[in-house]
């Protein structure tokens, strides 16, 4: 009799579990690897490079106040600089030396923008392997007269522009830059001149 009661009790305890079917145990979630953010290229340190640009602009003498357009010539440049980087923020300075070719006032092919020196402060934003930046600085140019070298003069003033560089490798970069220069100077004989010289340049740089 006791065995019958014990068996009945065990059956009654097991019946709810049997009625519900087998218990399902949830599997542990499979961890998903986090996608790593794209690495920002390191732009910090010294660099050097070459640039070639097409130019445009205006030249205005006072007196007599005659204004001329500078015919589209070119600038070939050497540049060197140093950049600092804090996260995506990049800043630094650059010095460029350029030689002009066929950059003369309309109708006066024997006059020419001979050399240009640009000292630029740079600040930009690095995104993956691209660097977008703006520049503000000081520019000095030498204007020469082939037939009358005694009239050669210099003009200086502010420069500003924008550019973008792309890191093709860990050391080499290619880029484009637009730079506007607003300069003035004294011409032998008592007159003054204002020269606006703009350039659009293709740049190739190498970090050191």
mmCIF file of C-alpha atoms in Angstrom:
data_model
loop_
_atom_site.group_PDB
_atom_site.id
_atom_site.type_symbol
_atom_site.label_atom_id
_atom_site.label_comp_id
_atom_site.label_asym_id
_atom_site.label_seq_id
_atom_site.Cartn_x
_atom_site.Cartn_y
_atom_site.Cartn_z
ATOM 1 C CA UNK A 1 0.000 0.000 0.000
ATOM 2 C CA UNK A 2 2.818 2.412 0.927
ATOM 3 C CA UNK A 3 4.595 1.617 -2.363
ATOM 4 C CA UNK A 4 1.404 2.395 -4.292
ATOM 5 C CA UNK A 5 0.982 5.766 -2.538
ATOM 6 C CA UNK A 6 4.644 6.665 -3.102
ATOM 7 C CA UNK A 7 4.440 5.833 -6.795
ATOM 8 C CA UNK A 8 1.265 7.901 -7.133
ATOM 9 C CA UNK A 9 2.909 10.884 -5.435
ATOM 10 C CA UNK A 10 5.933 10.731 -7.750
ATOM 11 C CA UNK A 11 3.652 10.517 -10.780
ATOM 12 C CA UNK A 12 1.698 13.580 -9.632
ATOM 13 C CA UNK A 13 4.912 15.584 -9.176
ATOM 14 C CA UNK A 14 6.255 14.625 -12.588
ATOM 15 C CA UNK A 15 2.988 15.168 -14.481
ATOM 16 C CA UNK A 16 3.290 19.016 -14.857
ATOM 17 C CA UNK A 17 6.742 18.709 -16.421
ATOM 18 C CA UNK A 18 5.530 15.926 -18.719
ATOM 19 C CA UNK A 19 2.445 17.871 -19.698
ATOM 20 C CA UNK A 20 4.553 20.867 -20.755
ATOM 21 C CA UNK A 21 6.978 18.814 -22.798
ATOM 22 C CA UNK A 22 10.766 18.917 -22.491
ATOM 23 C CA UNK A 23 12.303 22.071 -20.998
ATOM 24 C CA UNK A 24 14.162 24.243 -23.592
ATOM 25 C CA UNK A 25 17.460 25.718 -22.431
ATOM 26 C CA UNK A 26 18.396 28.960 -24.267
ATOM 27 C CA UNK A 27 21.811 28.913 -25.917
ATOM 28 C CA UNK A 28 24.387 31.450 -24.806
ATOM 29 C CA UNK A 29 24.526 34.444 -27.213
ATOM 30 C CA UNK A 30 27.400 34.342 -29.657
ATOM 31 C CA UNK A 31 29.611 37.442 -29.162
ATOM 32 C CA UNK A 32 29.782 39.687 -32.250
ATOM 33 C CA UNK A 33 33.124 41.310 -32.970
ATOM 34 C CA UNK A 34 32.917 45.117 -32.885
ATOM 35 C CA UNK A 35 33.783 46.871 -36.139
ATOM 36 C CA UNK A 36 36.950 48.877 -35.572
ATOM 37 C CA UNK A 37 36.781 52.525 -36.687
ATOM 38 C CA UNK A 38 38.871 53.448 -39.720
ATOM 39 C CA UNK A 39 42.327 54.525 -38.621
ATOM 40 C CA UNK A 40 43.230 58.184 -39.103
ATOM 41 C CA UNK A 41 46.469 58.669 -41.037
ATOM 42 C CA UNK A 42 49.260 60.253 -38.996
ATOM 43 C CA UNK A 43 50.068 63.621 -40.625
ATOM 44 C CA UNK A 44 52.415 64.844 -37.886
ATOM 45 C CA UNK A 45 56.068 65.607 -38.529
ATOM 46 C CA UNK A 46 58.215 67.316 -41.189
ATOM 47 C CA UNK A 47 57.523 67.078 -44.922
ATOM 48 C CA UNK A 48 58.785 68.406 -48.263
ATOM 49 C CA UNK A 49 57.332 68.488 -51.740
ATOM 50 C CA UNK A 50 56.834 69.895 -55.228
ATOM 51 C CA UNK A 51 53.896 71.780 -56.716
ATOM 52 C CA UNK A 52 52.825 73.053 -60.117
ATOM 53 C CA UNK A 53 50.083 75.645 -60.451
ATOM 54 C CA UNK A 54 48.255 77.783 -62.987
ATOM 55 C CA UNK A 55 47.869 81.442 -62.030
ATOM 56 C CA UNK A 56 45.560 84.368 -62.660
ATOM 57 C CA UNK A 57 45.175 87.839 -61.203
ATOM 58 C CA UNK A 58 45.312 91.597 -61.645
ATOM 59 C CA UNK A 59 47.925 94.354 -61.557
ATOM 60 C CA UNK A 60 47.064 97.995 -60.850
ATOM 61 C CA UNK A 61 49.509 100.932 -60.943
ATOM 62 C CA UNK A 62 48.901 104.210 -59.058
ATOM 63 C CA UNK A 63 49.412 106.654 -60.746
ATOM 64 C CA UNK A 64 48.438 106.547 -63.591
ATOM 65 C CA UNK A 65 45.984 103.986 -62.271
ATOM 66 C CA UNK A 66 46.141 101.668 -65.260
ATOM 67 C CA UNK A 67 44.845 98.220 -64.433
ATOM 68 C CA UNK A 68 45.849 95.081 -66.285
ATOM 69 C CA UNK A 69 44.945 91.418 -66.077
ATOM 70 C CA UNK A 70 47.785 89.022 -65.447
ATOM 71 C CA UNK A 71 47.838 86.528 -68.270
ATOM 72 C CA UNK A 72 47.592 82.884 -67.228
ATOM 73 C CA UNK A 73 51.100 81.735 -66.502
ATOM 74 C CA UNK A 74 52.364 79.134 -64.073
ATOM 75 C CA UNK A 75 54.254 78.682 -60.809
ATOM 76 C CA UNK A 76 56.632 75.817 -60.064
ATOM 77 C CA UNK A 77 57.204 75.440 -56.338
ATOM 78 C CA UNK A 78 59.323 73.771 -53.683
ATOM 79 C CA UNK A 79 57.763 73.591 -50.225
ATOM 80 C CA UNK A 80 58.619 72.329 -46.749
ATOM 81 C CA UNK A 81 56.647 72.304 -43.530
ATOM 82 C CA UNK A 82 55.916 70.742 -40.180
ATOM 83 C CA UNK A 83 52.547 69.511 -38.869
ATOM 84 C CA UNK A 84 51.213 68.628 -35.427
ATOM 85 C CA UNK A 85 48.224 66.335 -34.892
ATOM 86 C CA UNK A 86 45.780 65.946 -31.994
ATOM 87 C CA UNK A 87 43.182 63.354 -32.943
ATOM 88 C CA UNK A 88 41.531 64.664 -36.109
ATOM 89 C CA UNK A 89 42.891 68.201 -35.659
ATOM 90 C CA UNK A 90 46.016 68.983 -37.706
ATOM 91 C CA UNK A 91 47.929 72.286 -37.610
ATOM 92 C CA UNK A 92 51.362 73.653 -38.460
ATOM 93 C CA UNK A 93 53.286 75.833 -40.880
ATOM 94 C CA UNK A 94 54.769 75.744 -44.374
ATOM 95 C CA UNK A 95 57.280 77.727 -46.417
ATOM 96 C CA UNK A 96 57.134 77.647 -50.239
ATOM 97 C CA UNK A 97 59.435 79.100 -52.906
ATOM 98 C CA UNK A 98 58.049 79.444 -56.452
ATOM 99 C CA UNK A 99 59.326 80.505 -59.865
ATOM 100 C CA UNK A 100 56.925 82.129 -62.289
ATOM 101 C CA UNK A 101 56.694 81.537 -66.011
ATOM 102 C CA UNK A 102 54.722 83.647 -68.524
ATOM 103 C CA UNK A 103 52.919 85.468 -65.705
ATOM 104 C CA UNK A 104 52.837 89.005 -67.118
ATOM 105 C CA UNK A 105 50.391 91.870 -67.538
ATOM 106 C CA UNK A 106 48.315 91.652 -70.717
ATOM 107 C CA UNK A 107 50.230 93.207 -73.610
ATOM 108 C CA UNK A 108 53.553 93.345 -71.736
ATOM 109 C CA UNK A 109 55.248 89.963 -72.241
ATOM 110 C CA UNK A 110 58.657 91.332 -71.196
ATOM 111 C CA UNK A 111 57.381 91.848 -67.636
ATOM 112 C CA UNK A 112 56.915 88.849 -65.392
ATOM 113 C CA UNK A 113 56.210 87.642 -61.863
ATOM 114 C CA UNK A 114 59.658 86.198 -61.272
ATOM 115 C CA UNK A 115 59.673 84.616 -57.796
ATOM 116 C CA UNK A 116 57.135 84.153 -55.014
ATOM 117 C CA UNK A 117 57.695 83.265 -51.348
ATOM 118 C CA UNK A 118 54.717 82.067 -49.286
ATOM 119 C CA UNK A 119 54.819 81.589 -45.516
ATOM 120 C CA UNK A 120 51.604 79.830 -44.468
ATOM 121 C CA UNK A 121 49.939 78.774 -41.245
ATOM 122 C CA UNK A 122 47.778 75.670 -41.750
ATOM 123 C CA UNK A 123 44.887 74.183 -39.799
ATOM 124 C CA UNK A 124 42.808 71.254 -40.932
ATOM 125 C CA UNK A 125 40.717 68.166 -40.244
ATOM 126 C CA UNK A 126 41.952 64.632 -40.924
ATOM 127 C CA UNK A 127 39.357 62.112 -42.122
ATOM 128 C CA UNK A 128 40.733 58.617 -42.736
ATOM 129 C CA UNK A 129 43.531 59.257 -45.268
ATOM 130 C CA UNK A 130 42.363 62.723 -46.371
ATOM 131 C CA UNK A 131 43.346 66.068 -44.860
ATOM 132 C CA UNK A 132 41.112 69.096 -45.497
ATOM 133 C CA UNK A 133 42.763 72.384 -44.514
ATOM 134 C CA UNK A 134 42.774 76.153 -44.704
ATOM 135 C CA UNK A 135 45.781 78.474 -44.812
ATOM 136 C CA UNK A 136 46.523 82.060 -43.827
ATOM 137 C CA UNK A 137 49.885 83.695 -44.257
ATOM 138 C CA UNK A 138 52.294 86.195 -45.763
ATOM 139 C CA UNK A 139 53.456 86.354 -49.388
ATOM 140 C CA UNK A 140 56.200 88.297 -51.148
ATOM 141 C CA UNK A 141 56.676 88.396 -54.916
ATOM 142 C CA UNK A 142 59.315 89.887 -57.209
ATOM 143 C CA UNK A 143 58.200 91.501 -60.464
ATOM 144 C CA UNK A 144 60.901 91.914 -63.124
ATOM 145 C CA UNK A 145 61.276 93.912 -66.349
ATOM 146 C CA UNK A 146 63.435 92.170 -68.940
ATOM 147 C CA UNK A 147 64.347 95.350 -70.863
ATOM 148 C CA UNK A 148 64.465 97.741 -67.896
ATOM 149 C CA UNK A 149 65.787 95.860 -64.833
ATOM 150 C CA UNK A 150 66.057 99.175 -62.960
ATOM 151 C CA UNK A 151 62.264 99.087 -62.684
ATOM 152 C CA UNK A 152 62.179 95.695 -60.929
ATOM 153 C CA UNK A 153 60.180 95.811 -57.691
ATOM 154 C CA UNK A 154 58.800 93.646 -54.892
ATOM 155 C CA UNK A 155 55.291 93.472 -53.460
ATOM 156 C CA UNK A 156 54.105 91.793 -50.290
ATOM 157 C CA UNK A 157 50.893 91.158 -48.403
ATOM 158 C CA UNK A 158 48.447 88.621 -47.045
ATOM 159 C CA UNK A 159 47.610 85.226 -48.543
ATOM 160 C CA UNK A 160 44.807 82.786 -47.810
ATOM 161 C CA UNK A 161 43.348 79.635 -49.296
ATOM 162 C CA UNK A 162 42.091 76.071 -48.937
ATOM 163 C CA UNK A 163 43.362 72.661 -49.904
ATOM 164 C CA UNK A 164 43.077 68.899 -49.570
ATOM 165 C CA UNK A 165 45.796 66.246 -49.356
ATOM 166 C CA UNK A 166 45.363 62.480 -49.707
ATOM 167 C CA UNK A 167 47.847 59.980 -48.251
ATOM 168 C CA UNK A 168 48.642 57.671 -51.167
ATOM 169 C CA UNK A 169 51.096 55.722 -48.971
ATOM 170 C CA UNK A 170 52.392 56.119 -45.429
ATOM 171 C CA UNK A 171 54.903 58.725 -46.681
ATOM 172 C CA UNK A 172 53.646 60.056 -50.032
ATOM 173 C CA UNK A 173 50.669 62.373 -50.481
ATOM 174 C CA UNK A 174 48.989 64.125 -53.405
ATOM 175 C CA UNK A 175 46.763 67.166 -53.173
ATOM 176 C CA UNK A 176 45.193 70.291 -54.587
ATOM 177 C CA UNK A 177 45.473 73.823 -53.198
ATOM 178 C CA UNK A 178 43.956 77.199 -54.056
ATOM 179 C CA UNK A 179 45.883 80.222 -52.769
ATOM 180 C CA UNK A 180 44.958 83.899 -53.186
ATOM 181 C CA UNK A 181 47.582 86.611 -52.600
ATOM 182 C CA UNK A 182 46.822 90.317 -52.125
ATOM 183 C CA UNK A 183 50.054 92.329 -52.303
ATOM 184 C CA UNK A 184 51.275 95.877 -52.847
ATOM 185 C CA UNK A 185 54.646 97.552 -53.347
ATOM 186 C CA UNK A 186 56.558 100.622 -54.463
ATOM 187 C CA UNK A 187 57.764 100.912 -58.051
ATOM 188 C CA UNK A 188 60.935 102.893 -58.885
ATOM 189 C CA UNK A 189 59.906 106.335 -60.132
ATOM 190 C CA UNK A 190 57.368 107.124 -57.431
ATOM 191 C CA UNK A 191 54.344 104.978 -58.301
ATOM 192 C CA UNK A 192 52.848 102.075 -56.359
ATOM 193 C CA UNK A 193 51.219 98.870 -57.473
ATOM 194 C CA UNK A 194 48.652 96.378 -56.211
ATOM 195 C CA UNK A 195 49.010 92.793 -57.422
ATOM 196 C CA UNK A 196 46.452 90.065 -56.820
ATOM 197 C CA UNK A 197 47.971 86.697 -57.682
ATOM 198 C CA UNK A 198 45.893 83.519 -57.432
ATOM 199 C CA UNK A 199 47.121 79.980 -58.000
ATOM 200 C CA UNK A 200 45.540 76.531 -58.328
ATOM 201 C CA UNK A 201 48.210 73.933 -57.694
ATOM 202 C CA UNK A 202 48.752 70.191 -57.861
ATOM 203 C CA UNK A 203 51.003 69.111 -54.978
ATOM 204 C CA UNK A 204 53.093 66.002 -54.264
ATOM 205 C CA UNK A 205 54.514 65.715 -50.749
ATOM 206 C CA UNK A 206 56.763 63.332 -48.837
ATOM 207 C CA UNK A 207 56.932 63.013 -45.051
ATOM 208 C CA UNK A 208 60.413 62.729 -43.539
#
